[in-house]
Coordinates of C-alpha atoms in Angstrom, one line a residue:
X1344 CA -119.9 4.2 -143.8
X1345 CA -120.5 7.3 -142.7
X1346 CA -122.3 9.1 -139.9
X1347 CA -126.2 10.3 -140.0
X1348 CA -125.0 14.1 -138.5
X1349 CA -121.6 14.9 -139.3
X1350 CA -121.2 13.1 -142.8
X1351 CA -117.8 12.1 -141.5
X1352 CA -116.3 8.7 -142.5
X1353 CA -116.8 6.5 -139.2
X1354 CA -113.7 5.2 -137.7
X1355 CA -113.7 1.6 -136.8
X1356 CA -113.8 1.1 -133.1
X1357 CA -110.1 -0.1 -131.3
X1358 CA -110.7 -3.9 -130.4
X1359 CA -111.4 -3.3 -126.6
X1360 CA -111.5 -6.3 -123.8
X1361 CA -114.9 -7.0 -123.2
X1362 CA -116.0 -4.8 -120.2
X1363 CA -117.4 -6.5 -116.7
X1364 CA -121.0 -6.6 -116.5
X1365 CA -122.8 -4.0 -114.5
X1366 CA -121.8 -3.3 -111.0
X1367 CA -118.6 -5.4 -111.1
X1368 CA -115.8 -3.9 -111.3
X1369 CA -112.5 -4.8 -113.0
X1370 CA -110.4 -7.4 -112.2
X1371 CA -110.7 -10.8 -110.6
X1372 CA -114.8 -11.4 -111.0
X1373 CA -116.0 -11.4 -107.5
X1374 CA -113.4 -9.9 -105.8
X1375 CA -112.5 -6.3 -104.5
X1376 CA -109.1 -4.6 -105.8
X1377 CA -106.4 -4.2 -103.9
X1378 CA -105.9 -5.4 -100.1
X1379 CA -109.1 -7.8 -99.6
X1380 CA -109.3 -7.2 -96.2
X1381 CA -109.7 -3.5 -96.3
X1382 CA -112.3 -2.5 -98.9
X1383 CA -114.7 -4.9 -98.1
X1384 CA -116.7 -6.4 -95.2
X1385 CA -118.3 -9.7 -94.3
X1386 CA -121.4 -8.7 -95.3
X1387 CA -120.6 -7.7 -98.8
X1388 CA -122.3 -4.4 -98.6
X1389 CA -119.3 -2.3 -99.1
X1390 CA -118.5 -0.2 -96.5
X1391 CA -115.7 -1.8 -94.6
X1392 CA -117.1 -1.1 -91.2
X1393 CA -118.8 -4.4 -91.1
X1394 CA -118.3 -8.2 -89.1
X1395 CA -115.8 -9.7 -92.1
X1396 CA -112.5 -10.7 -92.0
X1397 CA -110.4 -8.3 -91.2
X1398 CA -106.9 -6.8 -88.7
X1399 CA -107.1 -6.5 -85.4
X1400 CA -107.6 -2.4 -85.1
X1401 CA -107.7 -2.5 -81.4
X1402 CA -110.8 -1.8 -79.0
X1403 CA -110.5 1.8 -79.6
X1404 CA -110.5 1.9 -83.2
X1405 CA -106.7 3.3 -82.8
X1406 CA -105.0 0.9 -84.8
X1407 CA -102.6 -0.4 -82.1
X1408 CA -102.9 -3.6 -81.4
X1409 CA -105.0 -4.8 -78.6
X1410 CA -103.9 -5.7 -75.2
X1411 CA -103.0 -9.0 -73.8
X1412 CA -106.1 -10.8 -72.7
X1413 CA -107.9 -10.0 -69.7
X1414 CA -107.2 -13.6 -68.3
X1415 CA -103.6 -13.5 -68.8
X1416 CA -103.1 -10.3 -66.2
X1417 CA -104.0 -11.8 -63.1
X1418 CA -101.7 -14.7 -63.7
X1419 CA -98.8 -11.7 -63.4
X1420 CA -100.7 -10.2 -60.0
X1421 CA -100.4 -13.8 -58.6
X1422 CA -97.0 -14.2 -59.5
X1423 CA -96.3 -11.2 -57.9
X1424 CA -98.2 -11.4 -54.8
X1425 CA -96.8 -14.7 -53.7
X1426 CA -93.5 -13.7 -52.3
X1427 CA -94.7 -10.6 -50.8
X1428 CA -96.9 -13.1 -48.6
X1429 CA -94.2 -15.5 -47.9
X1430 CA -91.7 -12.5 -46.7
X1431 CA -94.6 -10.8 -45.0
X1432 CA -95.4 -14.7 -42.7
X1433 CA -91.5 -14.8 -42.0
X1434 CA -91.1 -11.7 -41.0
X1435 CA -93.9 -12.0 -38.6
X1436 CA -92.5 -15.2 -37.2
X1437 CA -89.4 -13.3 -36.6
X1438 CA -90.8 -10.7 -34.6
X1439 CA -93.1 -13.2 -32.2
X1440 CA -89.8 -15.4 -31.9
X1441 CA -87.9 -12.6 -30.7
X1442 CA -90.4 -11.7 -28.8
X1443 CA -90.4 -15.2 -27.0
X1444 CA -86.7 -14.8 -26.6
X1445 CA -86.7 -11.1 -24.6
X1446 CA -89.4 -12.3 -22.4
X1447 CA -87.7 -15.6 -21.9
X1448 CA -84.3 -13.1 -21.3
X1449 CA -86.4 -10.6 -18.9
X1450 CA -87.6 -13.7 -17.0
X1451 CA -84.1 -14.7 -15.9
X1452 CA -82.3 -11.2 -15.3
X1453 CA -85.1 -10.7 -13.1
X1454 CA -83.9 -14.2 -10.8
X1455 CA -80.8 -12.7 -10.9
X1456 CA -81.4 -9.3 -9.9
X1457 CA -83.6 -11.1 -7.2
X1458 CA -80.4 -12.8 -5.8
X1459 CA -78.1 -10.0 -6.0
X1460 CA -78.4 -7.5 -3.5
X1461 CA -76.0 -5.2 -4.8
X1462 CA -78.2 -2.2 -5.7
X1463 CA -81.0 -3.4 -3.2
X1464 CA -79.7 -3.7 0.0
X1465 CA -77.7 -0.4 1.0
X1466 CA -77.0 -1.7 4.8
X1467 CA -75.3 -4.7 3.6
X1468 CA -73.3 -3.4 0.8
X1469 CA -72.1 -0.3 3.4
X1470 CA -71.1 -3.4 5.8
X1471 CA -69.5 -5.4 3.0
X1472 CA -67.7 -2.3 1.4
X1473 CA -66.0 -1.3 5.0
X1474 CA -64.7 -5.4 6.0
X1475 CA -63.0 -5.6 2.6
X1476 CA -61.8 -2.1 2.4
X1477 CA -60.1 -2.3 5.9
X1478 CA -58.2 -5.7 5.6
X1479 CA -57.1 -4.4 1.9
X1480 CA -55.6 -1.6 3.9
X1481 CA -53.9 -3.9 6.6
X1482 CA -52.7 -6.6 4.9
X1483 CA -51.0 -4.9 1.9
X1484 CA -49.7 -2.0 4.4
X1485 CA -46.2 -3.1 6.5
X1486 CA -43.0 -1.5 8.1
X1487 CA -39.5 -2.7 8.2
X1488 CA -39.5 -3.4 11.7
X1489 CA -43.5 -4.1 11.6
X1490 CA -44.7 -7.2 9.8
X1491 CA -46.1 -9.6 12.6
X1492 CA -48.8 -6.7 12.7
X1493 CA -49.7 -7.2 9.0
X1494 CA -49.8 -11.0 9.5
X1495 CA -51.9 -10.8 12.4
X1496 CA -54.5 -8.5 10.2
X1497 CA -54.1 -11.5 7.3
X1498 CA -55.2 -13.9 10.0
X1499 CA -58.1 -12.5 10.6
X1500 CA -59.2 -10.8 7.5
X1501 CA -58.1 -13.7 5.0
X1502 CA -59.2 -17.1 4.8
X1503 CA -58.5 -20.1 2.4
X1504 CA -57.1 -19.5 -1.3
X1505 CA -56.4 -15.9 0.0
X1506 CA -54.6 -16.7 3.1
X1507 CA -52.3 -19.4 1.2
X1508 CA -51.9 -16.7 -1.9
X1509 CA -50.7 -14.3 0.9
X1510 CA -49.1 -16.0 3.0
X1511 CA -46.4 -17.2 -0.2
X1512 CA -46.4 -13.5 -0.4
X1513 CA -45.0 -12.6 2.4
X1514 CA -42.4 -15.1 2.3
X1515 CA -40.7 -13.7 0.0
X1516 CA -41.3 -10.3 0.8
X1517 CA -40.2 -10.5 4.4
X1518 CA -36.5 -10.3 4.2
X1519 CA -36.5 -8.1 1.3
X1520 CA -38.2 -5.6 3.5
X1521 CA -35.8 -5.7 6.2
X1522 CA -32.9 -5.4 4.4
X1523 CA -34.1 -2.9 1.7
X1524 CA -35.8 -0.4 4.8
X1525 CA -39.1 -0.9 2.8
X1526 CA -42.4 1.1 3.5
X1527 CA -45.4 0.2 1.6
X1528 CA -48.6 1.9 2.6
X1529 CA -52.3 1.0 0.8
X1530 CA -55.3 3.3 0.1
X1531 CA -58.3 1.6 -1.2
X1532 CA -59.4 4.3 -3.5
X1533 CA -62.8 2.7 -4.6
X1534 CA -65.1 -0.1 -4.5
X1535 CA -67.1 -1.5 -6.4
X1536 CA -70.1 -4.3 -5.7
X1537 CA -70.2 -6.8 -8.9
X1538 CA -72.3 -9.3 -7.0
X1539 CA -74.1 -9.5 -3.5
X1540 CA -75.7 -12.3 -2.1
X1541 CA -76.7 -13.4 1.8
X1542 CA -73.5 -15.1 2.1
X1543 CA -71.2 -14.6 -0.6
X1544 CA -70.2 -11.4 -2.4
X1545 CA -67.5 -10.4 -5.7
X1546 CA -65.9 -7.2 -5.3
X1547 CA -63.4 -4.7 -7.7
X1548 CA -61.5 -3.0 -6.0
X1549 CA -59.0 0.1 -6.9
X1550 CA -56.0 0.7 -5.3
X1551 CA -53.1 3.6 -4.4
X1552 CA -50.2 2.2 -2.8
X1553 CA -47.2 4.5 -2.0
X1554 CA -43.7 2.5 -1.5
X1555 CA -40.6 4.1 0.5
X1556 CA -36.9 3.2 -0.1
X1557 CA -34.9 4.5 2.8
X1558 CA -32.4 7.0 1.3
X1559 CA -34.8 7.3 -1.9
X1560 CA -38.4 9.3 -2.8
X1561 CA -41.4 7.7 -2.8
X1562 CA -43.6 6.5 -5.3
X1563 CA -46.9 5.8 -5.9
X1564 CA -48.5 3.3 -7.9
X1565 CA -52.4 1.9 -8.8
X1566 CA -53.7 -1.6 -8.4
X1567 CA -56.9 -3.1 -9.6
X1568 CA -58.1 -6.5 -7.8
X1569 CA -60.6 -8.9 -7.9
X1570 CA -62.0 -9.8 -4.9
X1571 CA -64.3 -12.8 -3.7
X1572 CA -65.9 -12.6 -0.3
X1573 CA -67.6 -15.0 1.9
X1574 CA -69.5 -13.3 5.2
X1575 CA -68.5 -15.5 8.1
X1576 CA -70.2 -14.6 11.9
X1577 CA -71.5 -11.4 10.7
X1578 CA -68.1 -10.1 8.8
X1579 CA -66.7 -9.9 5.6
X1580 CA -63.6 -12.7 5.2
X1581 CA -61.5 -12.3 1.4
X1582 CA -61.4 -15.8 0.2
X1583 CA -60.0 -14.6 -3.3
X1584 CA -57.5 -12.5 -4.6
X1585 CA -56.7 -12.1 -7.9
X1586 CA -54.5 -8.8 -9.7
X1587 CA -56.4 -7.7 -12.8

């Protein structure tokens, strides 16, 4: 057979597959090629922007995948929030109890500033300073040949624990003085006021006392007391001695 223009024998045509009808295109009839979820939409009209199944490109178009959802976020905030709210209630339950507690605190140092005249009353402290100070002196001051005059002061500067304290004191000190020609002489140095009341009063009170040894030089030693007064037809009587 040949061919009208050429003349040329006409080759017989390879055996071909027979070709998809018009606008389909090959492979699988109905569907796209490759990925089905990229090349075409829902709608079927081909341009992949449409409603159809497809992945998750994100509300921006950028690919990533999109966030949590909305719902789930303020679940977090509350999760969150709730022990900054319990921390924040104690804390101010703390504060009001210790507020209670320096008021309560301010309440009572102020009864017992009320009571103790110590920084108040000048006149009496002065008064109380000069009893207590002068029968230190006389009591813990004495002479070989001169210690009726120190018990004497005792008598009337001293009274009960004191006077029995003392009195033991002197006991054994008496014959130790005579024989050893011993000279003890007492400065009170300074006084302090721990606690003043109409009637009763604590005192700490410093020392110098300067012993003599006949035949020997003298020395000179501190002593810190303790001292509990009790005012007795208007003076000052020790009632308590006690070495610190």
């Amino acid at each position: 057979m040949t061919t009208a223009e050429t003349g040329t024998p006409a080759l017989d045509a390879p055996a071909t597959r027979d070709q998809p009808p018009a606008g389909q295109e090959e492979g699988r009839p109905g569907d796209p090629v490759g990925d089905p979820r990229g090349e075409r939409d829902g709608d079927g009209d081909g341009d992949g922007d449409g409603d159809g199944v497809g992945e998750d490109t994100g509300a921006d178009g950028s690919g990533e995948p999109s966030a949590a959802p909305a719902a789930d976020r303020p679940r977090g905030r509350w999760r969150r929030a709730v022990p900054v709210t319990v921390v924040t209630a104690v804390a101010v339950l703390l504060l009001a109890a210790g507020g209670v507690l320096l008021q309560l605190g301010g309440q009572l140092r102020g009864s017992a500033d009320t009571a103790n005249r110590a920084l108040t009353d000048t006149a009496a402290g002065t008064r109380l300073v000069g009893d207590v100070g002068s029968a230190l002196t006389k009591v813990f001051s004495y002479a070989p040949n001169d210690t009726d005059a120190t018990t004497t002061a005792a008598q009337d500067s001293l009274d009960a624990k004191a006077a029995t304290q003392y009195r033991a004191l002197m006991d054994q000190l008496r014959r130790r003085v005579a024989e050893e020609k011993l000279t003890l002489t007492t400065r009170v140095v300074r006084v302090g006021i721990v606690r003043l009341t109409a009637g009763d009063a604590q005192l700490l009170v410093f020392l110098d006392q300067t012993s003599r040894r006949e035949g020997r030089p003298a020395s000179v030693v501190g002593a810190q007391l303790s001292v509990t007064a009790r005012l007795d037809g208007g003076h000052w009587r020790i009632t308590d001695l006690s070495a610190r």
